[in-house]
Amino acid sequence: MNSLATYLIVSALLFSLGLIGILLRRNLIGMLIAVELLLNSANLNFMAFNRFLTPDPVVGQIIALFVMGLAAAEAAIGLSIILAFYRKMHSINIERAQRLKG
Amino acid sequence: MRMETSSLNIIMQATFWGTVALTIAGASIAVFPRNILYNVLGLALALTSIAGLYNFLGSFFIALMQLLIYVGAICIAIVFAIMLSRPLHLETPPRATPKVAMGVAASAVFFVAAVSVVLKTDWLPSPARVADASLWSVENIGHALLTRYELVFEVISLVLLVAIIGAVITAGFSRRLSS
Amino acid sequence: MGAFFTDPILLVTVLGTNLSFLSMVVILIFTRSDPKLSSRISVGAISIAAVCAVFLLAKLYGASPLQYQTLWLSSGKLNIAFGYYLDPLSLLMLTIVGVVSCLVQIYSLGYMAGDPGYSRYYAFQSLFAWAMMNMVIAGSMLQLFIFWEMVGLASYFLIGFYYEKWSASQAGKKAFVMNRVGDVGFFLGLIWLVIGFGNLGIPELNHAASTHALPQNLLTVSALLIFCGVVGKSAQFPLLTWLPDAMEGPTPVSALLHSATMVAAGVYMFSRIFPFFAASPDAMAIALAIGTVTMLLSSTMAMVTYDLKQVWAYSTVSQLGMMVMALAAGGYFAGVYHLTTHAGFKALLFLCSGIFIHEFHTNDMRIIGKQGGRKLKIPMVCMAVGALALSGVYPFSGFFSKEAILGVLAAKPNKIWLAAGLFGAVLTAYYSFRLIFHILLPKGGIEGKHHDGRAQSAHEHEDEHHGYIFWAMAIPVMILACVTLVLGFFEHPIEHFLARPDMVHTVQLSVPGDFAGAPISTLREAGSPHLPEHGGGGSDLLLMGMGVSAGLSGILLAWFEYGRKGASRKGFLSYFPAIWKLFDYRWYIDIFYRKSLDSFVYSGLTALFTKNDRRIIDGGIDGLCFFTEGSGRLFSFLQSGMLQYNLLIMVLAAGAAVLYLLI
């Protein structure tokens, strides 16, 4: 509980689960959910460092705040893209998005 | 006192590890099941548990923000998207095994790498670290946001503006095209 | 340059030999469209050259040999000089070349009149004259080789003169290629000499050889290789088949190049460096064998052909073989003397044949006889004179030179060479008189010329017979006939003339541009050619008897078969069709060459090169294309458009990098 390593390992685990989600899920919304997990694990990392290592604890919290803000913006755009994609393909299976196949 | 401290300790430990377990469980539910609603609910659980972890890391403000932004806004948005795209009625093609294996292997590799870094590094706290409780207050955060990190604050608001406009346009155009 | 104008001999030499070059350049560049002017320029140049040659002969008669040289190539220890070497042999040959070229060019005024390529013909005749003259007085072997090649070039041009005719251009090509094959050996011999001896000057070479200063293996190898050049140029076995084919050229060309002068260049070169050859008994033995084989082979080939020019062509090859035999047996004077007399009577025979061909438009001796060949008195008489000289009948020049050769052959311990020489004499007389009798006494009498419906042509021919064309062709023929009659009696003066060289007087010319230098003249030893001694009186008369009887028996045989009334005119060989075929097909040498060319060069080398081109070069380029295309296809496969695979690779790479940095 009071060691940095614990939090870092937890965040690493979250990140790996997020990676699995991105690489394996074919549902676009499922991928988006996994991306949120990734961002959260990064946030957790920042907060952990902030708690144990940094001289000024404000900085880490502000970083976490901004990451959250950016995640929100990205989620919004991502969802609208998914909606646009759905209207085109009538499916949210990522394996249908192969227009760029060369 | 000692008994109180130790039992308090045990309760703290148990809560901590319970929160961690909930996080991992939520993340697993967010990733593995096929039903998208399960995934969203799992995500909400994970995010809530992470808010709890933020509490343990000393910043209840950020924990609050987490709940507000992530669980309150993003998860709801995702639910809206699910409702609009109706994925439950659509096809579920079979998984290709090599792809699964490769994916699991990739993230396993990454996990091993990250953990080795964590364990091998000698984490040294900064010597300028001061044990001052007033530094952890919300007031401090607000002060910093408006003085030192003013630019970042404004930029993030700009980013949010662009994101909103972009989201509206992206969702709006295709509607016009498909109607 | 100062020495140039003060020394009359040098001036005359340079003028005489190079005037023809000027004539060729002027004709080719300026006067091509004006045939009469071109012919006048060329004939003028060669006449002056002939006069210069006679002048030099007269001036330097009895004097020691004179050498002019200027340093041309200097590389390390190797110094090659260019210049003129005027000794009795070269002066004699220069005179022969000058006079015969002049007569032939005058003859061509009549023979080639009306031909569309008149100017071109005279340009190439001038080229030949220039090259031949320079070759004759060359002072170093390299200079001789260069002009030797140029003479071959002139021969190629003139053989393929009627280039629109397929057989003519093929014959020109064949002559050039066969000459070249011999010249490869020649050049290798020169290189061997340069490596071993270091100097290519002719008097130096002869001197070193006669004083036994050269090692034996160097001598033998380089002598054999240089002899290859003789084989190629003088049409010895096995490179003899180009000369009969060279009869595709105009008859004056055959008279000049392929009887009197160019093919004699090989024999001339042999006699030029005679001490060098004589110092290597092995090379001499091989040369003797080759000469004998050539002589006998080509005599047999002449016995079965009905083409006028081919008979004389085979005869030329045979007589060249005889000259090589004489030289290889050690008879320097005999070989050179036969060269001289042969130039005279062979040119005469060819020019007379040319008159017949010009008149009757056919080469076939039977048709010429039937159409009244013997009515043309001048060529008939002169041809008979030439044939008698060729057969070695007294008092014509051929008798004396043939006796000299037989004398040299008799001096050899092994009598087989003498027997071969005598047998060759019989055959020579037989085929020459076979031709003479075909024309003189045609079977069934004269049927008269076919006019082909041109009624007024009789009058045209009458005019022609007495116009300038007639005299242009008749005068050289008559001059040569007179020469043939009297040349035999000049045997001893010529022998005396040729036996002179002891000290060489060398004039070193300064390089043009260096005005301070004066010509340096030095006296040096020259090599003396070994002259055979004449045998005792008794054996001499016996030899003469044998020679004369050989010639007469050949003539008798020919008369028996062709000449007398009621003769069958079939020839004894027609009873042996296989042998007739053997002789007719030139002992299958041509067929052998064709087959080996086809199988070795075309099927072998050419096929190899074609395969290389198709499979390796084309295949390589095609392979490159396929590779590019294939790799492109491979890379496009990677662009699957599937997002998750891209992400997979990214993550794997990042993880691997981190692990690598850690471990």
mmCIF file of N, CA, C and O in Angstrom, chain A residues 19 21-26 31 94-95 97-98 100-102, chain C residues 632 635-637 639-645 647-649 651:
data_model
loop_
_atom_site.group_PDB
_atom_site.id
_atom_site.type_symbol
_atom_site.label_atom_id
_atom_site.label_comp_id
_atom_site.label_asym_id
_atom_site.label_seq_id
_atom_site.Cartn_x
_atom_site.Cartn_y
_atom_site.Cartn_z
ATOM 1 N N LEU A 19 -4.475 -3.188 -23.605
ATOM 2 C CA LEU A 19 -3.849 -3.626 -24.851
ATOM 3 C C LEU A 19 -4.556 -4.838 -25.439
ATOM 4 O O LEU A 19 -4.836 -4.907 -26.633
ATOM 5 N N GLY A 21 -7.509 -5.643 -25.003
ATOM 6 C CA GLY A 21 -8.788 -5.197 -25.541
ATOM 7 C C GLY A 21 -8.646 -4.579 -26.905
ATOM 8 O O GLY A 21 -9.399 -4.880 -27.833
ATOM 9 N N ILE A 22 -7.655 -3.726 -27.080
ATOM 10 C CA ILE A 22 -7.485 -3.071 -28.384
ATOM 11 C C ILE A 22 -7.135 -4.068 -29.453
ATOM 12 O O ILE A 22 -7.631 -4.003 -30.579
ATOM 13 N N LEU A 23 -6.252 -5.021 -29.125
ATOM 14 C CA LEU A 23 -5.782 -5.917 -30.173
ATOM 15 C C LEU A 23 -6.793 -6.996 -30.522
ATOM 16 O O LEU A 23 -6.798 -7.501 -31.626
ATOM 17 N N LEU A 24 -7.647 -7.350 -29.561
ATOM 18 C CA LEU A 24 -8.505 -8.486 -29.827
ATOM 19 C C LEU A 24 -9.952 -8.138 -30.151
ATOM 20 O O LEU A 24 -10.605 -8.839 -30.892
ATOM 21 N N ARG A 25 -10.472 -7.067 -29.610
ATOM 22 C CA ARG A 25 -11.885 -6.797 -29.802
ATOM 23 C C ARG A 25 -12.128 -6.230 -31.180
ATOM 24 O O ARG A 25 -11.392 -5.379 -31.655
ATOM 25 N N ARG A 26 -13.156 -6.751 -31.837
ATOM 26 C CA ARG A 26 -13.482 -6.220 -33.143
ATOM 27 C C ARG A 26 -14.572 -5.184 -33.104
ATOM 28 O O ARG A 26 -14.788 -4.449 -34.045
ATOM 29 N N MET A 31 -13.271 -1.335 -28.450
ATOM 30 C CA MET A 31 -11.923 -0.783 -28.543
ATOM 31 C C MET A 31 -11.837 0.547 -27.822
ATOM 32 O O MET A 31 -10.841 0.851 -27.166
ATOM 33 N N ILE A 94 -14.659 -3.691 -36.787
ATOM 34 C CA ILE A 94 -13.501 -2.991 -37.355
ATOM 35 C C ILE A 94 -12.947 -3.684 -38.585
ATOM 36 O O ILE A 94 -12.296 -3.074 -39.428
ATOM 37 N N GLU A 95 -13.220 -4.979 -38.714
ATOM 38 C CA GLU A 95 -12.694 -5.671 -39.888
ATOM 39 C C GLU A 95 -13.403 -5.281 -41.172
ATOM 40 O O GLU A 95 -12.991 -5.687 -42.263
ATOM 41 N N ALA A 97 -13.518 -2.112 -41.894
ATOM 42 C CA ALA A 97 -12.863 -0.863 -42.292
ATOM 43 C C ALA A 97 -11.575 -1.179 -43.043
ATOM 44 O O ALA A 97 -10.485 -1.060 -42.508
ATOM 45 N N GLN A 98 -11.743 -1.603 -44.313
ATOM 46 C CA GLN A 98 -10.550 -1.975 -45.082
ATOM 47 C C GLN A 98 -10.447 -1.206 -46.382
ATOM 48 O O GLN A 98 -9.891 -1.683 -47.345
ATOM 49 N N LEU A 100 -8.605 1.231 -46.956
ATOM 50 C CA LEU A 100 -7.214 1.594 -47.193
ATOM 51 C C LEU A 100 -6.347 0.382 -47.517
ATOM 52 O O LEU A 100 -5.149 0.449 -47.443
ATOM 53 N N LYS A 101 -6.964 -0.704 -47.887
ATOM 54 C CA LYS A 101 -6.191 -1.920 -48.158
ATOM 55 C C LYS A 101 -5.375 -1.717 -49.446
ATOM 56 O O LYS A 101 -5.915 -1.311 -50.475
ATOM 57 N N GLY A 102 -4.102 -1.967 -49.378
ATOM 58 C CA GLY A 102 -3.236 -1.748 -50.542
ATOM 59 C C GLY A 102 -2.597 -3.028 -50.981
ATOM 60 O O GLY A 102 -1.618 -3.010 -51.660
ATOM 61 N N GLY C 632 6.830 -5.974 -54.420
ATOM 62 C CA GLY C 632 5.748 -5.005 -54.273
ATOM 63 C C GLY C 632 4.476 -5.677 -53.805
ATOM 64 O O GLY C 632 3.760 -5.186 -52.924
ATOM 65 N N PHE C 635 4.786 -6.454 -50.162
ATOM 66 C CA PHE C 635 4.569 -5.290 -49.303
ATOM 67 C C PHE C 635 3.129 -4.843 -49.317
ATOM 68 O O PHE C 635 2.615 -4.368 -48.293
ATOM 69 N N SER C 636 2.476 -5.008 -50.456
ATOM 70 C CA SER C 636 1.078 -4.590 -50.466
ATOM 71 C C SER C 636 0.235 -5.544 -49.617
ATOM 72 O O SER C 636 -0.799 -5.147 -49.088
ATOM 73 N N PHE C 637 0.731 -6.790 -49.509
ATOM 74 C CA PHE C 637 0.013 -7.712 -48.615
ATOM 75 C C PHE C 637 0.049 -7.218 -47.173
ATOM 76 O O PHE C 637 -0.907 -7.391 -46.407
ATOM 77 N N GLN C 639 -0.025 -4.204 -46.272
ATOM 78 C CA GLN C 639 -0.994 -3.116 -46.105
ATOM 79 C C GLN C 639 -2.386 -3.707 -46.158
ATOM 80 O O GLN C 639 -3.116 -3.519 -47.116
ATOM 81 N N SER C 640 -2.741 -4.412 -45.113
ATOM 82 C CA SER C 640 -4.025 -5.108 -45.174
ATOM 83 C C SER C 640 -5.182 -4.183 -44.896
ATOM 84 O O SER C 640 -6.336 -4.510 -45.121
ATOM 85 N N GLY C 641 -4.856 -3.025 -44.359
ATOM 86 C CA GLY C 641 -5.961 -2.118 -44.005
ATOM 87 C C GLY C 641 -6.595 -2.499 -42.676
ATOM 88 O O GLY C 641 -7.521 -1.862 -42.205
ATOM 89 N N MET C 642 -6.051 -3.543 -42.027
ATOM 90 C CA MET C 642 -6.626 -3.981 -40.758
ATOM 91 C C MET C 642 -5.877 -3.277 -39.652
ATOM 92 O O MET C 642 -4.694 -3.514 -39.435
ATOM 93 N N LEU C 643 -6.563 -2.468 -38.983
ATOM 94 C CA LEU C 643 -5.964 -1.603 -37.972
ATOM 95 C C LEU C 643 -5.282 -2.405 -36.866
ATOM 96 O O LEU C 643 -4.209 -2.059 -36.390
ATOM 97 N N GLN C 644 -5.935 -3.496 -36.485
ATOM 98 C CA GLN C 644 -5.443 -4.194 -35.293
ATOM 99 C C GLN C 644 -4.096 -4.848 -35.550
ATOM 100 O O GLN C 644 -3.293 -4.976 -34.634
ATOM 101 N N TYR C 645 -3.846 -5.237 -36.790
ATOM 102 C CA TYR C 645 -2.539 -5.824 -37.057
ATOM 103 C C TYR C 645 -1.454 -4.776 -36.964
ATOM 104 O O TYR C 645 -0.370 -5.038 -36.450
ATOM 105 N N LEU C 647 -1.499 -2.198 -35.028
ATOM 106 C CA LEU C 647 -1.313 -1.964 -33.600
ATOM 107 C C LEU C 647 -0.496 -3.074 -32.965
ATOM 108 O O LEU C 647 0.371 -2.837 -32.125
ATOM 109 N N LEU C 648 -0.769 -4.291 -33.408
ATOM 110 C CA LEU C 648 -0.059 -5.448 -32.877
ATOM 111 C C LEU C 648 1.434 -5.313 -33.097
ATOM 112 O O LEU C 648 2.243 -5.478 -32.171
ATOM 113 N N ILE C 649 1.763 -4.994 -34.305
ATOM 114 C CA ILE C 649 3.185 -4.851 -34.618
ATOM 115 C C ILE C 649 3.815 -3.746 -33.780
ATOM 116 O O ILE C 649 4.917 -3.893 -33.242
ATOM 117 N N VAL C 651 2.963 -2.630 -30.867
ATOM 118 C CA VAL C 651 3.140 -2.999 -29.454
ATOM 119 C C VAL C 651 4.280 -3.980 -29.291
ATOM 120 O O VAL C 651 5.121 -3.851 -28.401
#
